[in-house]
């Protein structure tokens, strides 16, 4: 089974078919995706603005970033469940869309950065240097904004 | 439908023929760009206000007093509201007649009004902790509804 056949197979699964035939299922999944995005992006945006020195001055960034961690993780979980569902509904369409692959590349980078680099700012024992903090905040903002915008652009292709 | 009885519809029909409306509707890029910025704006509004709501519910940022969370987060919510409102008005200007006929658009406006009034009421009156929790729950539910109704408008109109 080559790559494209896998996409055809995904599109034929009962879940994917249900998402295509139902009038309400897809918009519901997309709404949950956006709610997950809000839950994740709100705190992340403010954390990154705090790292850049532009927001949340009344407590250490590490404290703010950790205070909402269960919720941002919940937000990511919602995104990672609903995203693949929306993809499955139209898998072959996305296969032919270059912006989709671009978005997946960006998403992989953003997630890797979020998992490996970003947590450094949450350490109260070893605070990051101010310059590294600015760099981490800036890169994270750029990665996630590009990911979100490419999601919008890929719908137009 | 007698025309004289539908002033709102006539206003929408008039708006739809204005040059700005035609220009947004007929351009390839303006409408999707406005749509993208509108989405980012709503995400920013809902994503920041939820931090205040979670604090009121005692579910996040408990080390900071409520007033401190509000003072730090709310300016960013208003920043998002500005984006959401400007782009939302332009998007509505582009297709007012469709939106006039869309039940989900009315739901969206209703939930926006509930979210806004709830916030104003909370801001300008004194709330007991229990009532603050109710306000937080109302806020969360109404923003989720705004997002869901907004998505529904897209699918409703494309059919």
Coordinates of C-alpha atoms in Angstrom, one line a residue:
Chain A
X1 CA 0.0 0.0 0.0
X2 CA 1.6 3.3 -1.0
X3 CA 1.1 6.6 0.5
X4 CA -1.8 7.7 -1.6
X5 CA -3.6 4.4 -1.2
X6 CA -3.4 5.0 2.6
X7 CA -5.1 8.3 2.2
X8 CA -7.9 6.7 0.1
X9 CA -8.2 4.0 2.9
X10 CA -8.5 6.7 5.6
X11 CA -11.2 8.5 3.6
X12 CA -13.2 5.3 3.4
X13 CA -13.2 4.5 7.1
X14 CA -16.7 4.7 8.7
X15 CA -15.7 7.7 10.8
X16 CA -14.6 9.7 7.8
X17 CA -17.7 8.7 5.9
X18 CA -19.9 9.8 8.8
X19 CA -18.1 13.1 8.9
X20 CA -18.8 13.6 5.2
X21 CA -22.4 12.6 5.1
X22 CA -23.7 14.2 8.3
X23 CA -24.5 17.9 8.0
X24 CA -23.7 18.7 11.6
X25 CA -20.8 16.4 12.5
X26 CA -18.1 18.2 10.7
X27 CA -19.0 21.8 11.8
X28 CA -19.2 20.4 15.4
X29 CA -15.8 18.8 15.2
X30 CA -14.4 22.1 13.7
X31 CA -16.0 24.1 16.5
X32 CA -14.4 21.8 19.1
X33 CA -11.1 22.3 17.2
X34 CA -11.5 26.1 17.6
X35 CA -12.4 25.8 21.3
X36 CA -9.3 23.7 21.8
X37 CA -7.3 26.3 19.9
X38 CA -8.6 29.1 22.2
X39 CA -7.8 27.1 25.3
X40 CA -4.3 26.4 24.0
X41 CA -3.6 29.7 22.2
X42 CA -4.8 32.2 24.8
X43 CA -2.4 31.2 27.6
X44 CA 0.4 30.5 25.1
X45 CA 0.0 33.9 23.5
X46 CA 0.2 35.6 26.9
X47 CA 3.2 33.4 28.0
X48 CA 5.0 34.4 24.8
X49 CA 4.2 38.1 25.2
X50 CA 5.4 37.8 28.8
X51 CA 8.6 36.3 27.6
X52 CA 9.0 39.2 25.2
X53 CA 8.4 41.5 28.2
X54 CA 5.1 42.8 26.9
X55 CA 2.5 41.2 29.2
X56 CA 1.9 39.6 32.6
X57 CA 4.4 41.6 34.6
X58 CA 3.0 40.8 38.1
X59 CA 4.4 37.3 38.4
X60 CA 7.3 35.3 37.1
X61 CA 6.7 34.0 33.6
X62 CA 7.4 30.5 34.9
X63 CA 4.6 30.8 37.4
X64 CA 2.1 32.0 34.8
X65 CA 3.1 29.4 32.2
X66 CA 2.7 26.6 34.7
X67 CA -0.5 27.9 36.3
X68 CA -2.5 27.0 33.2
X69 CA -0.6 24.0 32.1
X70 CA -3.4 21.4 32.6
X71 CA -5.7 23.6 30.4
X72 CA -3.3 24.2 27.6
X73 CA -2.5 20.5 27.5
X74 CA -6.3 19.8 27.4
X75 CA -6.5 22.3 24.5
X76 CA -3.7 20.5 22.6
X77 CA -5.4 17.2 23.3
X78 CA -8.7 18.6 21.7
X79 CA -6.7 19.9 18.7
X80 CA -4.9 16.6 18.2
X81 CA -8.1 14.6 18.3
X82 CA -10.3 16.9 16.1
X83 CA -7.6 17.8 13.6
X84 CA -7.0 14.3 12.3
X85 CA -10.8 13.7 12.2
X86 CA -11.2 16.8 9.9
X87 CA -8.3 15.5 7.9
X88 CA -9.7 12.0 7.5
X89 CA -13.0 13.3 6.1
X90 CA -11.2 14.7 3.1
X91 CA -7.9 12.9 3.1
X92 CA -7.4 12.7 -0.6
X93 CA -8.2 16.3 -1.1
X94 CA -5.5 17.3 1.4
X95 CA -3.0 14.8 -0.2
X96 CA -3.0 17.0 -3.4
X97 CA -2.8 20.3 -1.4
X98 CA 0.8 21.7 -1.1
X99 CA -0.3 24.1 1.7
X100 CA -1.6 21.1 3.7
X101 CA 1.9 19.6 3.7
X102 CA 3.4 22.9 4.5
X103 CA 1.1 23.2 7.5
X104 CA 1.9 19.7 8.7
X105 CA 5.6 20.6 8.5
X106 CA 5.1 23.8 10.5
X107 CA 2.9 22.0 13.0
X108 CA 5.6 19.3 13.5
X109 CA 8.2 22.1 14.1
X110 CA 5.9 24.0 16.4
X111 CA 5.0 20.9 18.5
X112 CA 8.6 19.9 18.7
X113 CA 9.6 23.4 19.9
X114 CA 6.6 23.3 22.3
X115 CA 7.7 20.0 23.8
X116 CA 11.5 20.3 23.8
X117 CA 12.4 24.0 24.0
X118 CA 9.4 25.9 25.4
X119 CA 9.2 24.1 28.8
X120 CA 12.6 25.6 29.7
X121 CA 10.8 28.9 30.5
X122 CA 8.7 27.0 33.1
X123 CA 11.7 26.1 35.3
X124 CA 11.8 28.2 38.4
X125 CA 15.0 26.5 39.5
X126 CA 17.0 27.5 36.4
X127 CA 15.4 30.6 34.9
X128 CA 16.3 31.2 31.3
X129 CA 18.4 34.3 30.5
X130 CA 16.4 37.3 29.4
X131 CA 17.7 37.1 25.8
X132 CA 16.9 33.4 25.5
X133 CA 13.4 34.1 27.0
X134 CA 12.8 36.7 24.2
X135 CA 14.0 34.3 21.6
X136 CA 11.9 31.4 22.8
X137 CA 8.8 33.6 23.1
X138 CA 9.3 35.1 19.6
X139 CA 10.0 31.8 17.9
X140 CA 7.0 30.1 19.5
X141 CA 4.7 33.0 18.5
X142 CA 6.0 32.9 14.9
X143 CA 5.7 29.2 14.6
X144 CA 2.1 29.0 15.9
X145 CA 0.8 32.1 14.1
X146 CA 2.2 30.7 10.8
X147 CA 0.6 27.3 11.5
X148 CA -2.8 28.9 12.2
X149 CA -2.6 31.1 9.1
X150 CA -1.5 28.3 6.8
X151 CA -4.5 26.4 8.1
X152 CA -6.7 29.2 6.8
X153 CA -4.8 29.5 3.5
X154 CA -4.9 25.7 2.8
X155 CA -8.7 25.9 2.7
X156 CA -8.5 28.2 -0.3
X157 CA -6.4 25.9 -2.5
Chain B
X1 CA -43.6 40.2 2.4
X2 CA -44.6 43.9 2.3
X3 CA -41.5 46.0 1.9
X4 CA -42.4 48.7 4.4
X5 CA -42.6 46.3 7.2
X6 CA -39.1 45.0 6.8
X7 CA -36.9 48.0 7.5
X8 CA -34.0 45.8 8.6
X9 CA -34.1 43.7 5.5
X10 CA -34.2 46.9 3.3
X11 CA -31.2 48.3 5.2
X12 CA -29.3 45.0 4.5
X13 CA -30.3 45.2 0.8
X14 CA -29.1 48.8 0.7
X15 CA -25.8 47.9 2.5
X16 CA -25.2 45.0 0.1
X17 CA -25.2 47.4 -2.9
X18 CA -22.7 49.9 -1.4
X19 CA -19.3 49.9 -3.1
X20 CA -17.4 48.6 0.0
X21 CA -19.7 45.6 0.2
X22 CA -19.4 44.8 -3.5
X23 CA -15.6 45.3 -3.4
X24 CA -15.1 42.9 -0.4
X25 CA -17.5 40.3 -1.9
X26 CA -15.9 40.3 -5.3
X27 CA -12.3 40.3 -4.3
X28 CA -10.4 37.0 -4.2
X29 CA -8.2 37.7 -1.2
X30 CA -9.9 40.4 1.0
X31 CA -12.7 38.2 2.2
X32 CA -10.5 35.2 3.2
X33 CA -7.9 37.5 4.8
X34 CA -10.7 39.2 6.8
X35 CA -12.0 35.8 7.8
X36 CA -8.6 34.6 8.9
X37 CA -8.0 37.7 11.1
X38 CA -11.6 37.5 12.4
X39 CA -10.9 33.9 13.5
X40 CA -7.6 34.9 15.2
X41 CA -9.4 37.7 16.9
X42 CA -12.1 35.4 18.3
X43 CA -9.5 32.9 19.4
X44 CA -7.6 35.7 21.2
X45 CA -10.8 37.0 22.9
X46 CA -12.1 33.6 24.0
X47 CA -8.6 32.3 24.8
X48 CA -7.8 35.2 27.1
X49 CA -11.2 35.6 28.8
X50 CA -11.2 31.9 29.6
X51 CA -8.1 32.6 31.8
X52 CA -10.2 35.1 33.9
X53 CA -13.1 32.6 33.9
X54 CA -10.9 29.8 35.1
X55 CA -9.5 32.0 37.8
X56 CA -13.0 32.9 39.0
X57 CA -13.9 29.3 39.1
X58 CA -10.7 28.6 41.1
X59 CA -9.4 26.3 38.4
X60 CA -6.2 28.2 37.4
X61 CA -3.7 30.9 38.5
X62 CA -4.8 30.6 42.1
X63 CA -1.6 32.2 43.3
X64 CA -2.7 35.5 41.9
X65 CA -5.7 37.6 43.2
X66 CA -8.6 37.8 40.8
X67 CA -8.1 41.6 40.4
X68 CA -4.5 41.0 39.3
X69 CA -5.5 38.4 36.7
X70 CA -8.2 40.7 35.4
X71 CA -5.8 43.7 35.2
X72 CA -3.2 41.7 33.3
X73 CA -5.3 39.7 31.0
X74 CA -8.3 42.0 30.0
X75 CA -6.3 44.6 28.0
X76 CA -5.4 41.7 25.6
X77 CA -9.0 40.6 25.5
X78 CA -9.9 44.1 24.3
X79 CA -7.0 44.0 21.8
X80 CA -8.7 40.8 20.4
X81 CA -12.1 42.4 20.5
X82 CA -10.9 45.3 18.3
X83 CA -9.7 42.8 15.7
X84 CA -12.8 40.7 16.0
X85 CA -15.2 43.7 15.8
X86 CA -13.5 45.5 12.8
X87 CA -13.1 42.4 10.7
X88 CA -16.5 41.0 11.7
X89 CA -18.2 44.2 10.7
X90 CA -16.5 44.2 7.3
X91 CA -17.4 40.5 6.8
X92 CA -21.0 41.3 7.6
X93 CA -21.0 44.3 5.4
X94 CA -20.0 42.1 2.5
X95 CA -23.0 39.8 2.7
X96 CA -25.7 41.5 4.9
X97 CA -28.7 39.9 3.1
X98 CA -27.4 36.4 3.6
X99 CA -26.7 37.0 7.2
X100 CA -30.1 38.6 7.7
X101 CA -31.6 35.3 6.6
X102 CA -29.2 33.1 8.6
X103 CA -30.6 31.8 11.9
X104 CA -27.1 31.0 13.1
X105 CA -26.0 34.6 12.7
X106 CA -28.9 35.6 15.0
X107 CA -27.7 33.0 17.5
X108 CA -24.2 34.3 17.3
X109 CA -25.3 37.9 17.9
X110 CA -27.5 36.7 20.8
X111 CA -24.6 34.8 22.5
X112 CA -22.2 37.8 21.8
X113 CA -24.8 40.0 23.6
X114 CA -25.0 37.6 26.5
X115 CA -21.2 37.4 26.8
X116 CA -20.9 41.2 26.7
X117 CA -23.8 41.9 29.1
X118 CA -22.5 39.2 31.5
X119 CA -19.0 40.9 31.5
X120 CA -20.4 44.4 31.9
X121 CA -22.7 43.3 34.8
X122 CA -19.7 41.5 36.4
X123 CA -17.5 44.6 36.0
X124 CA -20.0 47.2 37.3
X125 CA -21.7 45.4 40.2
X126 CA -20.4 43.7 43.3
X127 CA -20.3 39.9 43.0
X128 CA -20.2 37.3 45.7
X129 CA -17.8 34.5 45.0
X130 CA -20.7 32.2 44.1
X131 CA -22.2 34.7 41.7
X132 CA -18.7 35.2 40.2
X133 CA -18.5 31.5 39.5
X134 CA -21.9 31.7 37.7
X135 CA -20.7 34.6 35.7
X136 CA -17.5 32.7 34.7
X137 CA -19.6 29.7 33.6
X138 CA -22.0 31.9 31.6
X139 CA -18.9 33.5 29.9
X140 CA -17.4 30.1 29.0
X141 CA -20.6 28.7 27.6
X142 CA -21.5 31.8 25.7
X143 CA -18.0 32.0 24.0
X144 CA -18.2 28.4 23.0
X145 CA -21.6 29.1 21.5
X146 CA -20.3 32.2 19.7
X147 CA -17.6 30.0 18.1
X148 CA -19.9 27.1 17.2
X149 CA -22.6 29.5 15.8
X150 CA -19.9 31.3 13.8
X151 CA -18.7 28.0 12.2
X152 CA -22.3 27.0 11.5
X153 CA -22.9 30.2 9.5
X154 CA -20.0 29.2 7.2
X155 CA -21.6 25.8 6.4
X156 CA -25.1 27.2 6.3
X157 CA -24.2 29.8 3.7
X158 CA -22.1 27.4 1.5
X159 CA -25.1 25.1 1.0

